[in-house]
Tab-separated table of C-alpha atoms in Angstrom:
chain	number	residue	atom	x	y	z
A	1	UNK	CA	5.950	46.603	-132.005
A	2	UNK	CA	4.369	45.084	-128.926
A	3	UNK	CA	1.690	46.881	-127.182
A	4	UNK	CA	-0.532	46.006	-124.175
A	5	UNK	CA	-4.007	47.013	-124.352
A	6	UNK	CA	-4.989	47.270	-120.685
A	7	UNK	CA	-8.837	46.717	-120.034
A	8	UNK	CA	-10.827	44.803	-122.324
A	9	UNK	CA	-14.264	46.542	-122.284
A	10	UNK	CA	-15.960	47.956	-125.514
A	11	UNK	CA	-13.170	50.427	-125.951
A	12	UNK	CA	-10.297	48.195	-125.096
A	13	UNK	CA	-11.790	45.557	-127.675
A	14	UNK	CA	-12.001	48.266	-130.457
A	15	UNK	CA	-8.431	49.466	-129.610
A	16	UNK	CA	-7.109	45.966	-129.710
A	17	UNK	CA	-8.703	45.249	-133.208
A	18	UNK	CA	-7.282	48.505	-134.588
A	19	UNK	CA	-3.746	47.533	-133.461
A	20	UNK	CA	-3.965	44.031	-134.924
A	21	UNK	CA	-3.671	45.800	-138.312
A	22	UNK	CA	0.154	46.697	-137.897
A	23	UNK	CA	1.144	46.004	-134.428
A	24	UNK	CA	1.420	43.170	-131.892
A	25	UNK	CA	-1.330	43.773	-129.113
A	26	UNK	CA	-1.624	41.940	-125.964
A	27	UNK	CA	-4.877	41.685	-124.177
A	28	UNK	CA	-4.754	42.460	-120.664
A	29	UNK	CA	-8.088	41.758	-118.856
A	30	UNK	CA	-9.014	42.811	-115.430
A	31	UNK	CA	-6.752	41.017	-112.952
A	32	UNK	CA	-3.963	40.278	-115.406
A	33	UNK	CA	-0.631	39.100	-114.505
A	34	UNK	CA	2.084	41.895	-115.005
A	35	UNK	CA	4.317	39.355	-116.739
A	36	UNK	CA	2.228	40.013	-119.740
A	37	UNK	CA	3.715	43.685	-119.989
A	38	UNK	CA	7.297	42.296	-120.041
A	39	UNK	CA	8.780	43.020	-123.456
A	40	UNK	CA	5.973	45.592	-124.208
A	41	UNK	CA	6.940	48.958	-126.077
A	42	UNK	CA	3.903	50.601	-125.094
A	43	UNK	CA	0.561	50.199	-123.176
A	44	UNK	CA	-3.028	51.530	-124.068
A	45	UNK	CA	-4.897	51.976	-120.981
A	46	UNK	CA	-8.731	51.575	-121.657
A	47	UNK	CA	-10.107	50.883	-118.168
A	48	UNK	CA	-12.537	53.292	-116.253
A	49	UNK	CA	-10.733	56.592	-114.983
A	50	UNK	CA	-10.714	55.487	-111.265
A	51	UNK	CA	-8.250	52.609	-112.308
A	52	UNK	CA	-5.891	54.466	-114.866
A	53	UNK	CA	-3.474	55.852	-112.604
A	54	UNK	CA	-2.765	52.455	-110.845
A	55	UNK	CA	-2.506	50.457	-114.155
A	56	UNK	CA	-0.186	53.376	-115.482
A	57	UNK	CA	2.084	52.695	-112.550
A	58	UNK	CA	1.975	49.217	-112.860
A	59	UNK	CA	2.923	49.288	-116.594
A	60	UNK	CA	5.791	51.824	-115.734
A	61	UNK	CA	7.353	49.759	-112.923
A	62	UNK	CA	7.461	46.875	-115.196
A	63	UNK	CA	9.535	48.789	-117.749
A	64	UNK	CA	6.893	50.053	-120.231
A	65	UNK	CA	8.236	53.387	-121.458
A	66	UNK	CA	5.292	54.686	-123.707
A	67	UNK	CA	2.067	54.810	-121.907
A	68	UNK	CA	-1.272	56.146	-123.459
A	69	UNK	CA	-4.931	56.396	-121.970
A	70	UNK	CA	-8.310	57.347	-122.943
A	71	UNK	CA	-9.131	59.219	-120.053
A	72	UNK	CA	-11.181	62.423	-120.165
A	73	UNK	CA	-10.311	63.354	-116.437
A	74	UNK	CA	-8.082	66.285	-116.271
A	75	UNK	CA	-6.744	65.642	-112.649
A	76	UNK	CA	-5.944	62.006	-113.636
A	77	UNK	CA	-3.827	63.160	-116.705
A	78	UNK	CA	-2.073	65.667	-114.580
A	79	UNK	CA	-1.181	62.923	-112.026
A	80	UNK	CA	-0.229	60.604	-114.543
A	81	UNK	CA	2.276	62.893	-116.246
A	82	UNK	CA	3.836	64.030	-112.879
A	83	UNK	CA	4.229	60.639	-111.466
A	84	UNK	CA	5.525	58.742	-114.700
A	85	UNK	CA	7.553	61.427	-116.308
A	86	UNK	CA	9.683	61.224	-113.260
A	87	UNK	CA	10.485	57.558	-113.690
A	88	UNK	CA	11.357	57.955	-117.485
A	89	UNK	CA	8.105	57.210	-119.131
A	90	UNK	CA	6.450	58.848	-122.151
A	91	UNK	CA	2.900	59.814	-121.266
A	92	UNK	CA	-0.035	60.997	-123.271
A	93	UNK	CA	-2.991	60.780	-120.944
A	94	UNK	CA	-5.921	62.062	-123.313
A	95	UNK	CA	-6.008	59.923	-126.583
A	96	UNK	CA	-9.775	58.990	-126.952
A	97	UNK	CA	-12.427	60.782	-128.839
A	98	UNK	CA	-12.716	63.658	-126.595
A	99	UNK	CA	-10.147	64.779	-125.354
A	100	UNK	CA	-8.131	63.432	-128.220
A	101	UNK	CA	-9.124	63.026	-131.736
A	102	UNK	CA	-11.558	66.052	-131.713
A	103	UNK	CA	-8.602	68.196	-130.500
A	104	UNK	CA	-6.606	66.786	-133.585
A	105	UNK	CA	-9.142	67.702	-136.014
A	106	UNK	CA	-9.434	71.217	-134.578
A	107	UNK	CA	-5.676	71.639	-134.988
A	108	UNK	CA	-5.947	70.844	-138.779
A	109	UNK	CA	-8.982	73.225	-139.182
A	110	UNK	CA	-6.859	76.016	-137.168
A	111	UNK	CA	-4.061	75.775	-139.664
A	112	UNK	CA	-6.006	77.184	-142.534
A	113	UNK	CA	-6.726	80.391	-140.680
A	114	UNK	CA	-4.181	83.356	-140.618
A	115	UNK	CA	-5.594	84.425	-137.197
A	116	UNK	CA	-8.229	82.633	-135.005
A	117	UNK	CA	-10.765	84.109	-132.424
A	118	UNK	CA	-12.526	81.068	-131.208
A	119	UNK	CA	-12.780	77.400	-131.251
A	120	UNK	CA	-15.915	75.445	-130.331
A	121	UNK	CA	-15.697	71.579	-129.977
A	122	UNK	CA	-18.703	69.188	-130.176
A	123	UNK	CA	-18.835	65.676	-129.731
A	124	UNK	CA	-21.505	63.360	-128.870
A	125	UNK	CA	-22.010	59.581	-128.832
A	126	UNK	CA	-25.697	58.884	-129.425
A	127	UNK	CA	-27.902	55.892	-130.040
A	128	UNK	CA	-30.510	55.999	-132.419
A	129	UNK	CA	-33.376	54.806	-130.274
A	130	UNK	CA	-32.926	56.851	-127.073
A	131	UNK	CA	-36.583	56.717	-126.208
A	132	UNK	CA	-36.351	56.435	-122.415
A	133	UNK	CA	-37.150	59.452	-120.077
A	134	UNK	CA	-33.628	60.749	-120.197
A	135	UNK	CA	-33.574	60.483	-124.081
A	136	UNK	CA	-30.196	58.935	-123.638
A	137	UNK	CA	-28.637	55.344	-123.113
A	138	UNK	CA	-25.386	54.865	-121.220
A	139	UNK	CA	-22.864	53.046	-123.468
A	140	UNK	CA	-19.886	53.278	-121.077
A	141	UNK	CA	-18.669	53.612	-117.575
A	142	UNK	CA	-21.411	55.486	-115.585
A	143	UNK	CA	-19.097	56.740	-112.794
A	144	UNK	CA	-16.879	58.414	-115.699
A	145	UNK	CA	-20.269	59.865	-117.363
A	146	UNK	CA	-21.622	61.344	-114.171
A	147	UNK	CA	-18.091	62.810	-113.264
A	148	UNK	CA	-18.296	64.516	-116.716
A	149	UNK	CA	-21.587	66.023	-115.892
A	150	UNK	CA	-20.694	67.264	-112.485
A	151	UNK	CA	-16.968	68.253	-112.426
A	152	UNK	CA	-16.027	71.819	-113.286
A	153	UNK	CA	-15.380	72.385	-116.954
A	154	UNK	CA	-12.187	74.024	-118.192
A	155	UNK	CA	-12.584	76.577	-121.133
A	156	UNK	CA	-10.435	79.348	-122.413
A	157	UNK	CA	-11.703	82.856	-122.400
A	158	UNK	CA	-9.649	85.839	-123.657
A	159	UNK	CA	-6.375	83.658	-123.131
A	160	UNK	CA	-7.406	82.673	-119.640
A	161	UNK	CA	-8.304	79.322	-118.692
A	162	UNK	CA	-11.393	79.435	-116.594
A	163	UNK	CA	-13.430	76.481	-114.791
A	164	UNK	CA	-17.097	76.888	-115.341
A	165	UNK	CA	-20.042	74.683	-113.813
A	166	UNK	CA	-21.007	71.651	-115.982
A	167	UNK	CA	-24.252	71.730	-117.958
A	168	UNK	CA	-23.963	75.191	-118.546
A	169	UNK	CA	-23.069	77.107	-122.004
A	170	UNK	CA	-26.389	75.711	-123.361
A	171	UNK	CA	-27.219	76.198	-126.872
A	172	UNK	CA	-29.045	74.247	-129.773
A	173	UNK	CA	-27.098	73.451	-132.691
A	174	UNK	CA	-27.660	71.795	-136.073
A	175	UNK	CA	-25.425	69.152	-137.667
A	176	UNK	CA	-26.153	66.949	-140.933
A	177	UNK	CA	-29.573	68.198	-140.788
A	178	UNK	CA	-30.657	67.475	-137.178
A	179	UNK	CA	-30.765	69.616	-134.255
A	180	UNK	CA	-28.846	68.771	-130.953
A	181	UNK	CA	-28.563	70.289	-127.530
A	182	UNK	CA	-24.822	71.137	-126.484
A	183	UNK	CA	-23.625	72.084	-123.008
A	184	UNK	CA	-20.402	72.085	-121.069
A	185	UNK	CA	-19.062	68.935	-119.828
A	186	UNK	CA	-15.799	68.360	-118.135
A	187	UNK	CA	-12.475	67.219	-119.898
A	188	UNK	CA	-13.244	67.036	-123.534
A	189	UNK	CA	-10.706	69.892	-124.393
A	190	UNK	CA	-7.710	68.642	-122.551
A	191	UNK	CA	-4.595	69.068	-124.628
A	192	UNK	CA	-5.963	71.214	-127.144
A	193	UNK	CA	-6.813	73.750	-124.560
A	194	UNK	CA	-3.535	74.065	-123.221
A	195	UNK	CA	-1.279	73.316	-126.300
A	196	UNK	CA	-2.817	75.838	-128.518
A	197	UNK	CA	-1.661	79.244	-127.358
A	198	UNK	CA	-2.640	81.187	-130.460
A	199	UNK	CA	-6.335	80.515	-129.871
A	200	UNK	CA	-7.792	82.805	-127.197
A	201	UNK	CA	-11.213	81.399	-126.873
A	202	UNK	CA	-12.036	77.708	-126.641
A	203	UNK	CA	-14.808	75.688	-125.218
A	204	UNK	CA	-15.998	71.900	-125.353
A	205	UNK	CA	-19.648	70.877	-125.293
A	206	UNK	CA	-21.121	67.441	-125.412
A	207	UNK	CA	-24.109	66.933	-127.889
A	208	UNK	CA	-27.263	65.222	-126.768
A	209	UNK	CA	-30.795	64.840	-128.137
A	210	UNK	CA	-33.262	67.694	-127.349
A	211	UNK	CA	-34.861	67.235	-124.070
A	212	UNK	CA	-31.846	65.373	-122.269
A	213	UNK	CA	-30.473	68.387	-120.202
A	214	UNK	CA	-34.041	68.981	-118.848
A	215	UNK	CA	-34.457	65.519	-117.704
A	216	UNK	CA	-31.006	65.741	-115.967
A	217	UNK	CA	-32.487	68.494	-113.937
A	218	UNK	CA	-35.761	67.302	-113.272
A	219	UNK	CA	-35.054	63.476	-112.942
A	220	UNK	CA	-31.358	63.941	-111.303
A	221	UNK	CA	-28.147	62.861	-112.662
A	222	UNK	CA	-27.877	59.819	-110.323
A	223	UNK	CA	-31.013	58.345	-112.186
A	224	UNK	CA	-28.549	57.394	-115.012
A	225	UNK	CA	-27.150	54.604	-112.850
A	226	UNK	CA	-30.590	53.015	-113.016
A	227	UNK	CA	-30.558	52.765	-116.729
A	228	UNK	CA	-29.342	49.695	-118.344
A	229	UNK	CA	-26.226	49.830	-120.351
A	230	UNK	CA	-26.847	49.890	-124.187
A	231	UNK	CA	-24.980	47.291	-126.047
A	232	UNK	CA	-25.997	48.054	-129.531
A	233	UNK	CA	-24.507	50.366	-132.045
A	234	UNK	CA	-24.054	54.158	-131.540
A	235	UNK	CA	-23.472	57.213	-133.714
A	236	UNK	CA	-20.510	59.225	-133.018
A	237	UNK	CA	-20.777	62.983	-134.105
A	238	UNK	CA	-17.752	65.174	-133.754
A	239	UNK	CA	-17.775	68.938	-135.019
A	240	UNK	CA	-15.377	71.855	-134.820
A	241	UNK	CA	-16.446	75.342	-135.498
A	242	UNK	CA	-13.524	77.943	-135.897
A	243	UNK	CA	-14.047	81.707	-136.260
A	244	UNK	CA	-11.165	83.801	-137.492
A	245	UNK	CA	-9.582	85.403	-140.494
A	246	UNK	CA	-7.988	84.309	-143.632
């Protein structure tokens, strides 16, 4: 199977490497010629959220009929499905870590229960040496990061989907012997939120080092733009807490 990987940043490079084990990936860097997409069975779009809709449309117009993206942006996902399904493409807009993989992990846990009351999803991509004033180093697109920290967050409460402000829902949680702060950020539960009707309460929170949220409130979210992009290794922590009956 021939799969185009559109956008060759850190995420795109990792997707390309992963696909190389069993498929024939085609690298499409910024400004690529659409002729590269001809004959491709699918496309994985790994660009910043602002370019995803245009790239998905470009792929669909060339004849790619299975289109995936890593976006956490709910509105982009809705527009992708609405636009591309009408021209015959299969669209999966939320295939990253969150939303995406953490939702799949939650589904596997939910299967073990006879009845579920609540599911809490937690994800953090953290660097070991976050020693700046924000206690955090950006590792990906800062525009997307700021959008995640400012856009309304969709959660599910008593079977109703509600929009709540980002950075609320604060709690301290402990995983693997360490404490983290957790709070609502936008987009991380998409897919699982709407496709799991038997779960009446669902919430997604990002994990950060203690002190990060206070820094955001005191120093300002826009200050994240001034931090250099971190190029080293990061630790990804994903956890699911399910409460219910067996």
